[in-house]
Amino acid sequence: MGGDVVSGTVGAPQAGGRARILQVARAAFVERGYAAVSMQELADAAGLTKAAIYYHFRDKQELFEAVVIAEMERIHQGLAEQIALGPPLRSQLERIVAFALGVDRGDRLRLIEDAHRYCARAQMAALRKQIATPFTLLRDAFAAARARGEIGECNLDLVLALFVSMVEGQIKGSDIGVVIDLPPDDLARALVGVLMDGIAAPPGTPGA
């Protein structure tokens, strides 16, 4: 994965600093994709010099990795907040889905997809740890629910993979021509209902 690299001595950063650069870079990477964004464009958008950006980041690759890591930290914090509001599991999952289907849901997906597409193998190995961290919280929530007797004995990794796939399917829905036109909270209840209750008819239902 390429990127401009500046050599020589770089002076102190201009006002705004790292946080401003990350904010501008995230917006640019989401809107146009990693490959189409230049460091000069980011400097102009941030109102900084390229030297100020290179003070914080060695090249575009390092900046992009920092953006992805910051995004994963935001997701981790958001999931932790929803889980910390407490059980039952159904309520926790509904809150998590509503959070995941928020306004910038496609933004996160674009960043992660570009990370897989453009990051070198060594860098991707480190990023995968960041990407996987939020899923550890989810697995722990399922495990706690099983311990409380809210769900039966099951393969937690399989259940986690199923839940994540269901959520990602809704995020990608417009790309594959499947759009469920429901507000996020209603869609969250419907999705979690399928996971928790299944699709089989209740016992005693004709044809069940």
mmCIF file of C-alpha atoms in Angstrom, residues 1 21 49 52-54 58 60 73 75 79 86 98 106 119 125 129 132 146 150 160 170 180 201:
data_model
loop_
_atom_site.group_PDB
_atom_site.id
_atom_site.type_symbol
_atom_site.label_atom_id
_atom_site.label_comp_id
_atom_site.label_asym_id
_atom_site.label_seq_id
_atom_site.Cartn_x
_atom_site.Cartn_y
_atom_site.Cartn_z
ATOM 1 C CA MET A 1 0.000 0.000 0.000
ATOM 2 C CA ILE A 21 -6.117 15.417 10.698
ATOM 3 C CA THR A 49 0.655 22.074 5.477
ATOM 4 C CA ALA A 52 2.169 19.270 9.638
ATOM 5 C CA ILE A 53 0.532 15.996 8.597
ATOM 6 C CA TYR A 54 3.878 14.244 8.219
ATOM 7 C CA ARG A 58 4.908 8.888 8.265
ATOM 8 C CA LYS A 60 -0.768 7.849 3.919
ATOM 9 C CA GLU A 73 -12.226 2.193 19.194
ATOM 10 C CA ILE A 75 -17.292 0.909 17.785
ATOM 11 C CA LEU A 79 -20.929 -1.579 22.008
ATOM 12 C CA GLY A 86 -27.658 -4.313 31.328
ATOM 13 C CA ALA A 98 -29.774 0.111 16.546
ATOM 14 C CA GLY A 106 -21.891 2.515 5.710
ATOM 15 C CA CYS A 119 -3.303 -2.732 3.864
ATOM 16 C CA ALA A 125 -2.569 -8.569 11.010
ATOM 17 C CA LYS A 129 -6.817 -7.411 16.346
ATOM 18 C CA ALA A 132 -11.889 -8.275 16.395
ATOM 19 C CA ARG A 146 -26.221 -18.421 28.720
ATOM 20 C CA GLU A 150 -31.632 -16.748 28.988
ATOM 21 C CA LEU A 160 -21.887 -14.639 17.300
ATOM 22 C CA GLN A 170 -28.672 -5.030 6.752
ATOM 23 C CA ILE A 180 -36.024 -3.351 4.705
ATOM 24 C CA ALA A 201 -44.104 -21.604 13.865
#
